[in-house]
PDB file of C-alpha atoms and ligand atoms in Angstrom:
ATOM      1  CA  MET A   1    -113.334 -81.722 -69.551  1.00  0.00           C
ATOM      2  CA  THR A   2    -110.541 -83.638 -71.710  1.00  0.00           C
ATOM      3  CA  GLU A   3    -107.672 -81.683 -73.216  1.00  0.00           C
ATOM      4  CA  ALA A   4    -106.380 -82.423 -76.714  1.00  0.00           C
ATOM      5  CA  PRO A   5    -103.213 -83.777 -76.510  1.00  0.00           C
ATOM      6  CA  VAL A   6    -100.064 -81.151 -77.375  1.00  0.00           C
ATOM      7  CA  LYS A   7     -98.190 -82.384 -80.135  1.00  0.00           C
ATOM      8  CA  ALA A   8     -94.453 -81.878 -79.360  1.00  0.00           C
ATOM      9  CA  PRO A   9     -92.390 -80.431 -82.333  1.00  0.00           C
ATOM     10  CA  ALA A  10     -90.170 -82.776 -83.814  1.00  0.00           C
ATOM     11  CA  ILE A  11     -86.567 -82.754 -82.388  1.00  0.00           C
ATOM     12  CA  GLY A  12     -83.716 -82.726 -85.130  1.00  0.00           C
ATOM     13  CA  PRO A  13     -81.152 -80.812 -87.467  1.00  0.00           C
ATOM     14  CA  PRO A  14     -83.066 -77.736 -89.237  1.00  0.00           C
ATOM     15  CA  THR A  15     -83.497 -77.885 -93.334  1.00  0.00           C
ATOM     16  CA  PHE A  16     -82.843 -75.104 -95.331  1.00  0.00           C
ATOM     17  CA  ALA A  17     -84.589 -73.855 -98.656  1.00  0.00           C
ATOM     18  CA  THR A  18     -81.240 -72.790-100.207  1.00  0.00           C
ATOM     19  CA  PRO A  19     -77.476 -73.859-100.109  1.00  0.00           C
ATOM     20  CA  GLU A  20     -76.582 -70.156 -98.993  1.00  0.00           C
ATOM     21  CA  GLU A  21     -79.046 -70.548 -95.935  1.00  0.00           C
ATOM     22  CA  GLU A  22     -77.337 -73.793 -94.903  1.00  0.00           C
ATOM     23  CA  ARG A  23     -74.102 -72.065 -95.131  1.00  0.00           C
ATOM     24  CA  ARG A  24     -74.800 -69.432 -92.993  1.00  0.00           C
ATOM     25  CA  HIS A  25     -75.870 -71.631 -90.485  1.00  0.00           C
ATOM     26  CA  ARG A  26     -73.033 -73.979 -90.953  1.00  0.00           C
ATOM     27  CA  LYS A  27     -70.336 -70.999 -90.553  1.00  0.00           C
ATOM     28  CA  GLN A  28     -72.293 -70.143 -87.119  1.00  0.00           C
ATOM     29  CA  ARG A  29     -72.226 -73.416 -85.864  1.00  0.00           C
ATOM     30  CA  LEU A  30     -68.582 -73.745 -86.743  1.00  0.00           C
ATOM     31  CA  ALA A  31     -67.788 -70.200 -84.969  1.00  0.00           C
ATOM     32  CA  ALA A  32     -69.554 -71.460 -81.938  1.00  0.00           C
ATOM     33  CA  GLY A  33     -67.693 -74.766 -82.059  1.00  0.00           C
ATOM     34  CA  PHE A  34     -64.405 -73.038 -81.794  1.00  0.00           C
ATOM     35  CA  ARG A  35     -65.856 -70.722 -78.837  1.00  0.00           C
ATOM     36  CA  LEU A  36     -66.796 -73.698 -76.957  1.00  0.00           C
ATOM     37  CA  PHE A  37     -63.383 -75.305 -77.605  1.00  0.00           C
ATOM     38  CA  ASN A  38     -62.139 -72.220 -75.966  1.00  0.00           C
ATOM     39  CA  ARG A  39     -64.537 -72.722 -73.125  1.00  0.00           C
ATOM     40  CA  PHE A  40     -63.481 -76.133 -72.683  1.00  0.00           C
ATOM     41  CA  GLY A  41     -60.078 -75.173 -72.628  1.00  0.00           C
ATOM     42  CA  PHE A  42     -59.100 -77.351 -75.756  1.00  0.00           C
ATOM     43  CA  ASN A  43     -56.659 -74.628 -77.007  1.00  0.00           C
ATOM     44  CA  GLU A  44     -52.938 -75.505 -77.177  1.00  0.00           C
ATOM     45  CA  GLY A  45     -51.250 -72.400 -78.887  1.00  0.00           C
ATOM     46  CA  VAL A  46     -52.215 -72.908 -82.743  1.00  0.00           C
ATOM     47  CA  ALA A  47     -53.157 -76.566 -82.560  1.00  0.00           C
ATOM     48  CA  GLY A  48     -56.330 -77.915 -83.354  1.00  0.00           C
ATOM     49  CA  ARG A  49     -59.226 -77.273 -85.776  1.00  0.00           C
ATOM     50  CA  ILE A  50     -63.010 -77.852 -86.259  1.00  0.00           C
ATOM     51  CA  THR A  51     -63.870 -78.004 -90.287  1.00  0.00           C
ATOM     52  CA  ALA A  52     -67.202 -77.811 -92.030  1.00  0.00           C
ATOM     53  CA  ARG A  53     -67.723 -78.879 -95.461  1.00  0.00           C
ATOM     54  CA  ASP A  54     -69.285 -76.242 -97.670  1.00  0.00           C
ATOM     55  CA  PRO A  55     -72.837 -76.836 -98.670  1.00  0.00           C
ATOM     56  CA  VAL A  56     -72.398 -74.632-101.724  1.00  0.00           C
ATOM     57  CA  ARG A  57     -69.325 -76.299-103.092  1.00  0.00           C
ATOM     58  CA  PRO A  58     -69.087 -79.800-101.269  1.00  0.00           C
ATOM     59  CA  ASP A  59     -65.430 -80.315-102.113  1.00  0.00           C
ATOM     60  CA  HIS A  60     -64.339 -77.255 -99.975  1.00  0.00           C
ATOM     61  CA  PHE A  61     -64.365 -76.800 -96.250  1.00  0.00           C
ATOM     62  CA  TRP A  62     -64.453 -73.837 -93.895  1.00  0.00           C
ATOM     63  CA  VAL A  63     -61.912 -73.768 -91.118  1.00  0.00           C
ATOM     64  CA  ASN A  64     -60.651 -71.246 -88.593  1.00  0.00           C
ATOM     65  CA  PRO A  65     -57.821 -68.873 -89.477  1.00  0.00           C
ATOM     66  CA  PHE A  66     -54.544 -70.307 -88.590  1.00  0.00           C
ATOM     67  CA  GLY A  67     -53.164 -68.399 -85.701  1.00  0.00           C
ATOM     68  CA  MET A  68     -56.273 -66.744 -84.524  1.00  0.00           C
ATOM     69  CA  HIS A  69     -57.404 -67.855 -80.895  1.00  0.00           C
ATOM     70  CA  PHE A  70     -60.579 -69.927 -80.882  1.00  0.00           C
ATOM     71  CA  GLY A  71     -62.224 -67.591 -78.069  1.00  0.00           C
ATOM     72  CA  LEU A  72     -62.201 -64.702 -80.792  1.00  0.00           C
ATOM     73  CA  ILE A  73     -63.279 -66.253 -83.821  1.00  0.00           C
ATOM     74  CA  ARG A  74     -66.667 -64.961 -85.678  1.00  0.00           C
ATOM     75  CA  ALA A  75     -68.480 -66.659 -88.669  1.00  0.00           C
ATOM     76  CA  SER A  76     -67.134 -63.821 -90.638  1.00  0.00           C
ATOM     77  CA  ASP A  77     -63.332 -64.901 -89.714  1.00  0.00           C
ATOM     78  CA  LEU A  78     -63.679 -68.211 -91.183  1.00  0.00           C
ATOM     79  CA  ILE A  79     -61.611 -69.364 -94.239  1.00  0.00           C
ATOM     80  CA  LEU A  80     -62.878 -71.486 -97.235  1.00  0.00           C
ATOM     81  CA  VAL A  81     -60.157 -73.798 -98.550  1.00  0.00           C
ATOM     82  CA  ASN A  82     -60.292 -75.797-101.671  1.00  0.00           C
ATOM     83  CA  HIS A  83     -59.618 -79.391-102.307  1.00  0.00           C
ATOM     84  CA  GLN A  84     -55.824 -78.152-103.110  1.00  0.00           C
ATOM     85  CA  GLY A  85     -55.419 -76.736 -99.867  1.00  0.00           C
ATOM     86  CA  GLU A  86     -55.814 -73.145-101.492  1.00  0.00           C
ATOM     87  CA  VAL A  87     -57.828 -70.294 -99.509  1.00  0.00           C
ATOM     88  CA  VAL A  88     -60.394 -69.275-101.832  1.00  0.00           C
ATOM     89  CA  GLU A  89     -62.410 -67.033 -99.416  1.00  0.00           C
ATOM     90  CA  GLY A  90     -60.874 -65.093 -96.119  1.00  0.00           C
ATOM     91  CA  ARG A  91     -58.082 -62.953 -95.472  1.00  0.00           C
ATOM     92  CA  TYR A  92     -56.016 -65.516 -93.553  1.00  0.00           C
ATOM     93  CA  PRO A  93     -53.748 -68.299 -94.286  1.00  0.00           C
ATOM     94  CA  VAL A  94     -54.532 -72.325 -93.560  1.00  0.00           C
ATOM     95  CA  ASN A  95     -52.755 -74.432 -91.435  1.00  0.00           C
ATOM     96  CA  GLN A  96     -51.261 -77.062 -93.566  1.00  0.00           C
ATOM     97  CA  ALA A  97     -51.728 -80.009 -91.135  1.00  0.00           C
ATOM     98  CA  ALA A  98     -55.405 -78.910 -91.031  1.00  0.00           C
ATOM     99  CA  PHE A  99     -55.642 -79.512 -94.802  1.00  0.00           C
ATOM    100  CA  ALA A 100     -53.610 -82.724 -94.758  1.00  0.00           C
ATOM    101  CA  ILE A 101     -55.577 -84.559 -92.401  1.00  0.00           C
ATOM    102  CA  HIS A 102     -59.266 -82.869 -92.621  1.00  0.00           C
ATOM    103  CA  SER A 103     -59.226 -82.798 -96.429  1.00  0.00           C
ATOM    104  CA  GLN A 104     -58.562 -86.431 -96.675  1.00  0.00           C
ATOM    105  CA  VAL A 105     -61.179 -87.297 -94.179  1.00  0.00           C
ATOM    106  CA  HIS A 106     -63.785 -85.381 -95.916  1.00  0.00           C
ATOM    107  CA  ALA A 107     -62.690 -86.690 -99.244  1.00  0.00           C
ATOM    108  CA  ALA A 108     -62.809 -90.123 -97.860  1.00  0.00           C
ATOM    109  CA  ARG A 109     -66.180 -89.901 -96.210  1.00  0.00           C
ATOM    110  CA  PRO A 110     -68.762 -87.982 -98.174  1.00  0.00           C
ATOM    111  CA  ASP A 111     -71.307 -88.470 -94.866  1.00  0.00           C
ATOM    112  CA  VAL A 112     -68.688 -86.164 -92.877  1.00  0.00           C
ATOM    113  CA  ILE A 113     -69.960 -82.877 -92.773  1.00  0.00           C
ATOM    114  CA  ALA A 114     -67.674 -81.742 -89.816  1.00  0.00           C
ATOM    115  CA  ALA A 115     -64.319 -83.009 -88.309  1.00  0.00           C
ATOM    116  CA  ALA A 116     -62.958 -81.622 -85.123  1.00  0.00           C
ATOM    117  CA  HIS A 117     -59.431 -82.125 -83.693  1.00  0.00           C
ATOM    118  CA  ALA A 118     -57.684 -80.672 -80.641  1.00  0.00           C
ATOM    119  CA  HIS A 119     -54.357 -81.307 -78.570  1.00  0.00           C
ATOM    120  CA  SER A 120     -56.851 -81.195 -75.438  1.00  0.00           C
ATOM    121  CA  ILE A 121     -55.098 -82.541 -72.159  1.00  0.00           C
ATOM    122  CA  TYR A 122     -57.007 -85.702 -71.500  1.00  0.00           C
ATOM    123  CA  GLY A 123     -57.433 -86.623 -75.202  1.00  0.00           C
ATOM    124  CA  LYS A 124     -53.696 -86.360 -75.848  1.00  0.00           C
ATOM    125  CA  THR A 125     -52.768 -88.119 -72.541  1.00  0.00           C
ATOM    126  CA  TRP A 126     -54.914 -91.066 -73.161  1.00  0.00           C
ATOM    127  CA  SER A 127     -53.872 -91.246 -76.695  1.00  0.00           C
ATOM    128  CA  THR A 128     -50.266 -92.376 -75.435  1.00  0.00           C
ATOM    129  CA  LEU A 129     -51.458 -95.420 -74.094  1.00  0.00           C
ATOM    130  CA  GLY A 130     -52.438 -96.659 -77.930  1.00  0.00           C
ATOM    131  CA  ARG A 131     -55.501 -98.217 -76.293  1.00  0.00           C
ATOM    132  CA  LEU A 132     -59.370 -98.058 -77.322  1.00  0.00           C
ATOM    133  CA  LEU A 133     -61.705 -96.468 -74.574  1.00  0.00           C
ATOM    134  CA  THR A 134     -63.417 -99.075 -72.675  1.00  0.00           C
ATOM    135  CA  PRO A 135     -67.142 -99.009 -71.934  1.00  0.00           C
ATOM    136  CA  ILE A 136     -67.003 -98.149 -68.086  1.00  0.00           C
ATOM    137  CA  THR A 137     -69.585 -95.429 -68.336  1.00  0.00           C
ATOM    138  CA  GLN A 138     -72.984 -94.744 -69.881  1.00  0.00           C
ATOM    139  CA  ASP A 139     -71.628 -91.757 -72.000  1.00  0.00           C
ATOM    140  CA  VAL A 140     -68.390 -93.738 -73.534  1.00  0.00           C
ATOM    141  CA  CYS A 141     -70.547 -96.349 -74.822  1.00  0.00           C
ATOM    142  CA  ALA A 142     -71.095 -93.706 -77.678  1.00  0.00           C
ATOM    143  CA  PHE A 143     -67.671 -94.837 -78.595  1.00  0.00           C
ATOM    144  CA  TYR A 144     -68.268 -98.598 -78.410  1.00  0.00           C
ATOM    145  CA  GLU A 145     -66.965-100.393 -81.600  1.00  0.00           C
ATOM    146  CA  ASP A 146     -67.380 -96.914 -83.098  1.00  0.00           C
ATOM    147  CA  HIS A 147     -63.648 -95.565 -82.643  1.00  0.00           C
ATOM    148  CA  ALA A 148     -60.297 -96.488 -83.704  1.00  0.00           C
ATOM    149  CA  VAL A 149     -56.593 -95.790 -82.901  1.00  0.00           C
ATOM    150  CA  PHE A 150     -54.165 -94.572 -85.476  1.00  0.00           C
ATOM    151  CA  ASP A 151     -51.006 -95.767 -84.230  1.00  0.00           C
ATOM    152  CA  ASP A 152     -48.604 -94.624 -86.879  1.00  0.00           C
ATOM    153  CA  TYR A 153     -47.146 -91.570 -85.434  1.00  0.00           C
ATOM    154  CA  THR A 154     -44.424 -89.877 -87.373  1.00  0.00           C
ATOM    155  CA  GLY A 155     -44.197 -86.132 -86.570  1.00  0.00           C
ATOM    156  CA  VAL A 156     -46.567 -83.291 -87.339  1.00  0.00           C
ATOM    157  CA  VAL A 157     -49.020 -84.246 -90.251  1.00  0.00           C
ATOM    158  CA  ASN A 158     -48.219 -82.113 -93.582  1.00  0.00           C
ATOM    159  CA  GLU A 159     -48.270 -84.975 -95.719  1.00  0.00           C
ATOM    160  CA  ILE A 160     -51.729 -85.831 -97.822  1.00  0.00           C
ATOM    161  CA  ALA A 161     -50.652 -89.655 -97.776  1.00  0.00           C
ATOM    162  CA  GLU A 162     -50.416 -89.237 -94.025  1.00  0.00           C
ATOM    163  CA  GLY A 163     -53.858 -87.650 -94.118  1.00  0.00           C
ATOM    164  CA  GLN A 164     -55.360 -90.604 -96.076  1.00  0.00           C
ATOM    165  CA  ARG A 165     -53.765 -93.205 -93.627  1.00  0.00           C
ATOM    166  CA  ILE A 166     -55.649 -91.088 -90.849  1.00  0.00           C
ATOM    167  CA  ALA A 167     -58.682 -91.292 -92.736  1.00  0.00           C
ATOM    168  CA  LYS A 168     -58.053 -95.044 -93.507  1.00  0.00           C
ATOM    169  CA  SER A 169     -57.688 -95.711 -89.811  1.00  0.00           C
ATOM    170  CA  LEU A 170     -60.905 -93.827 -88.957  1.00  0.00           C
ATOM    171  CA  GLY A 171     -62.894 -95.909 -91.542  1.00  0.00           C
ATOM    172  CA  ASP A 172     -66.903 -95.719 -91.089  1.00  0.00           C
ATOM    173  CA  LYS A 173     -66.530 -94.725 -87.410  1.00  0.00           C
ATOM    174  CA  LYS A 174     -67.084 -91.642 -85.385  1.00  0.00           C
ATOM    175  CA  ALA A 175     -63.729 -90.954 -83.801  1.00  0.00           C
ATOM    176  CA  VAL A 176     -60.045 -91.807 -84.149  1.00  0.00           C
ATOM    177  CA  ILE A 177     -57.659 -91.704 -81.264  1.00  0.00           C
ATOM    178  CA  LEU A 178     -54.312 -90.515 -83.020  1.00  0.00           C
ATOM    179  CA  ARG A 179     -51.546 -92.106 -81.058  1.00  0.00           C
ATOM    180  CA  ASN A 180     -49.015 -89.506 -78.934  1.00  0.00           C
ATOM    181  CA  HIS A 181     -51.341 -86.709 -80.472  1.00  0.00           C
ATOM    182  CA  GLY A 182     -54.926 -86.303 -79.702  1.00  0.00           C
ATOM    183  CA  LEU A 183     -58.435 -87.143 -80.590  1.00  0.00           C
ATOM    184  CA  LEU A 184     -60.335 -86.417 -83.993  1.00  0.00           C
ATOM    185  CA  THR A 185     -64.274 -86.866 -84.091  1.00  0.00           C
ATOM    186  CA  VAL A 186     -66.467 -86.480 -87.194  1.00  0.00           C
ATOM    187  CA  GLY A 187     -70.100 -85.921 -87.588  1.00  0.00           C
ATOM    188  CA  GLN A 188     -73.035 -85.437 -89.985  1.00  0.00           C
ATOM    189  CA  ASN A 189     -73.283 -81.787 -88.703  1.00  0.00           C
ATOM    190  CA  VAL A 190     -70.849 -79.370 -86.822  1.00  0.00           C
ATOM    191  CA  ASP A 191     -72.948 -80.076 -83.929  1.00  0.00           C
ATOM    192  CA  GLU A 192     -72.744 -83.516 -83.760  1.00  0.00           C
ATOM    193  CA  ALA A 193     -68.667 -83.438 -84.375  1.00  0.00           C
ATOM    194  CA  VAL A 194     -68.137 -80.967 -81.541  1.00  0.00           C
ATOM    195  CA  TRP A 195     -70.407 -82.967 -78.990  1.00  0.00           C
ATOM    196  CA  TRP A 196     -68.301 -86.099 -79.880  1.00  0.00           C
ATOM    197  CA  PHE A 197     -65.153 -84.281 -79.115  1.00  0.00           C
ATOM    198  CA  VAL A 198     -66.195 -82.792 -75.937  1.00  0.00           C
ATOM    199  CA  THR A 199     -67.917 -86.253 -74.613  1.00  0.00           C
ATOM    200  CA  MET A 200     -64.881 -88.006 -75.851  1.00  0.00           C
ATOM    201  CA  GLU A 201     -62.353 -85.763 -74.110  1.00  0.00           C
ATOM    202  CA  ARG A 202     -64.403 -86.211 -71.110  1.00  0.00           C
ATOM    203  CA  SER A 203     -64.483 -90.021 -71.300  1.00  0.00           C
ATOM    204  CA  CYS A 204     -60.465 -90.062 -71.547  1.00  0.00           C
ATOM    205  CA  GLN A 205     -60.403 -87.985 -68.369  1.00  0.00           C
ATOM    206  CA  SER A 206     -62.739 -90.416 -66.594  1.00  0.00           C
ATOM    207  CA  GLN A 207     -61.166 -93.505 -67.754  1.00  0.00           C
ATOM    208  CA  LEU A 208     -57.825 -91.896 -66.753  1.00  0.00           C
ATOM    209  CA  MET A 209     -59.335 -91.098 -63.388  1.00  0.00           C
ATOM    210  CA  ALA A 210     -60.925 -94.554 -62.966  1.00  0.00           C
ATOM    211  CA  GLU A 211     -57.785 -96.503 -63.857  1.00  0.00           C
ATOM    212  CA  ALA A 212     -55.498 -94.404 -61.471  1.00  0.00           C
ATOM    213  CA  VAL A 213     -57.178 -95.540 -58.499  1.00  0.00           C
ATOM    214  CA  GLY A 214     -58.513 -99.168 -59.416  1.00  0.00           C
ATOM    215  CA  LYS A 215     -59.941-101.412 -62.217  1.00  0.00           C
ATOM    216  CA  PRO A 216     -63.302-100.003 -63.154  1.00  0.00           C
ATOM    217  CA  VAL A 217     -65.917-102.424 -64.112  1.00  0.00           C
ATOM    218  CA  GLU A 218     -66.819-102.759 -67.729  1.00  0.00           C
ATOM    219  CA  ILE A 219     -70.213-102.575 -68.955  1.00  0.00           C
ATOM    220  CA  ASP A 220     -71.042-106.190 -71.038  1.00  0.00           C
ATOM    221  CA  HIS A 221     -71.202-106.150 -74.675  1.00  0.00           C
ATOM    222  CA  GLU A 222     -74.890-106.542 -75.159  1.00  0.00           C
ATOM    223  CA  ASN A 223     -75.717-103.621 -72.870  1.00  0.00           C
ATOM    224  CA  ALA A 224     -72.704-101.627 -74.435  1.00  0.00           C
ATOM    225  CA  VAL A 225     -74.264-102.088 -77.774  1.00  0.00           C
ATOM    226  CA  ARG A 226     -77.596-100.979 -76.539  1.00  0.00           C
ATOM    227  CA  THR A 227     -76.465 -97.852 -74.887  1.00  0.00           C
ATOM    228  CA  ARG A 228     -74.643 -97.050 -77.878  1.00  0.00           C
ATOM    229  CA  GLY A 229     -77.859 -97.067 -79.867  1.00  0.00           C
ATOM    230  CA  GLN A 230     -79.349 -94.735 -77.115  1.00  0.00           C
ATOM    231  CA  VAL A 231     -76.385 -92.201 -76.693  1.00  0.00           C
ATOM    232  CA  GLY A 232     -74.410 -92.745 -79.952  1.00  0.00           C
ATOM    233  CA  SER A 233     -76.905 -91.865 -82.501  1.00  0.00           C
ATOM    234  CA  HIS A 234     -76.346 -88.952 -84.924  1.00  0.00           C
ATOM    235  CA  LEU A 235     -79.574 -87.778 -83.810  1.00  0.00           C
ATOM    236  CA  ALA A 236     -78.252 -87.792 -79.932  1.00  0.00           C
ATOM    237  CA  GLY A 237     -75.137 -86.219 -80.823  1.00  0.00           C
ATOM    238  CA  TRP A 238     -76.860 -83.365 -82.355  1.00  0.00           C
ATOM    239  CA  PHE A 239     -79.140 -83.111 -79.706  1.00  0.00           C
ATOM    240  CA  GLN A 240     -76.551 -83.062 -76.901  1.00  0.00           C
ATOM    241  CA  PHE A 241     -75.250 -79.904 -78.616  1.00  0.00           C
ATOM    242  CA  GLN A 242     -78.037 -77.677 -78.219  1.00  0.00           C
ATOM    243  CA  PRO A 243     -77.656 -76.532 -75.050  1.00  0.00           C
ATOM    244  CA  MET A 244     -74.302 -75.615 -75.434  1.00  0.00           C
ATOM    245  CA  TRP A 245     -75.182 -73.601 -78.445  1.00  0.00           C
ATOM    246  CA  GLN A 246     -78.008 -71.753 -76.432  1.00  0.00           C
ATOM    247  CA  ARG A 247     -75.618 -70.985 -73.962  1.00  0.00           C
ATOM    248  CA  ILE A 248     -72.829 -69.597 -75.979  1.00  0.00           C
ATOM    249  CA  ALA A 249     -74.870 -67.857 -78.887  1.00  0.00           C
ATOM    250  CA  LYS A 250     -76.366 -65.791 -75.836  1.00  0.00           C
ATOM    251  CA  GLU A 251     -73.293 -65.160 -73.820  1.00  0.00           C
ATOM    252  CA  GLU A 252     -70.972 -64.481 -77.091  1.00  0.00           C
ATOM    253  CA  PRO A 253     -73.434 -63.444 -79.792  1.00  0.00           C
ATOM    254  CA  ASP A 254     -70.699 -61.648 -81.766  1.00  0.00           C
ATOM    255  CA  LEU A 255     -69.257 -65.091 -82.861  1.00  0.00           C
ATOM    256  CA  LEU A 256     -72.684 -65.097 -84.987  1.00  0.00           C
ATOM    257  CA  ASP A 257     -71.129 -61.967 -87.210  1.00  0.00           C
TER     258      ASP A 257
HETATM  259 ZN1   ZN B   1     -53.097 -82.225 -84.238  1.00  0.00          ZN
END
């Protein structure tokens, strides 16, 4: 007896009937991103954030309430900020550095739905070297020729002009290392931006450890490019987030509120 082949469902980001439905989904993913940043220990006081473009008003973005612990954020706590840095929905203030950097990244890159930044320990440590990551592992190849270094540190970013310079340095890439500061990643959805942040932070840790004890062997150009095609696509970034989402949504369901 022959069995009919089972057709696997297509893997990829969901689509939505209305922008309101998409907004709800996006806010829940964003709240989950903060819970995950908390789990990974990416908190440093009030520093860091993830932003998500609003599907209803695409020149506005959702961000965390300034001063609220990442580990407590629910979808309903998120605030909506307009292109002038004014909070138009929500009961909390916005971090001005968040506005100065992220509004300019969202403005310069219409394809960027989400951007993530934190003062995570390995990312900020690596950033002090002012160097790009080297293709020394399969995972870090996601960033091969697809990240930049912003080497113009001038204090806490509160100026739109500096946000514009960071956006220019990012260019069309998926990540930028802000020298003496930390990492910033972007994606076509929240899932992707958060995954790139997680794996970039761990890639910094990996290279710091490898170089502390020796000279790591580099993956050659051709194989690094091929591997980037496999692990560095938008779809791969989205997909890598899904197991983290399943677990955080099950263990901390109040984030969905
Ligand atoms: Zn920062």
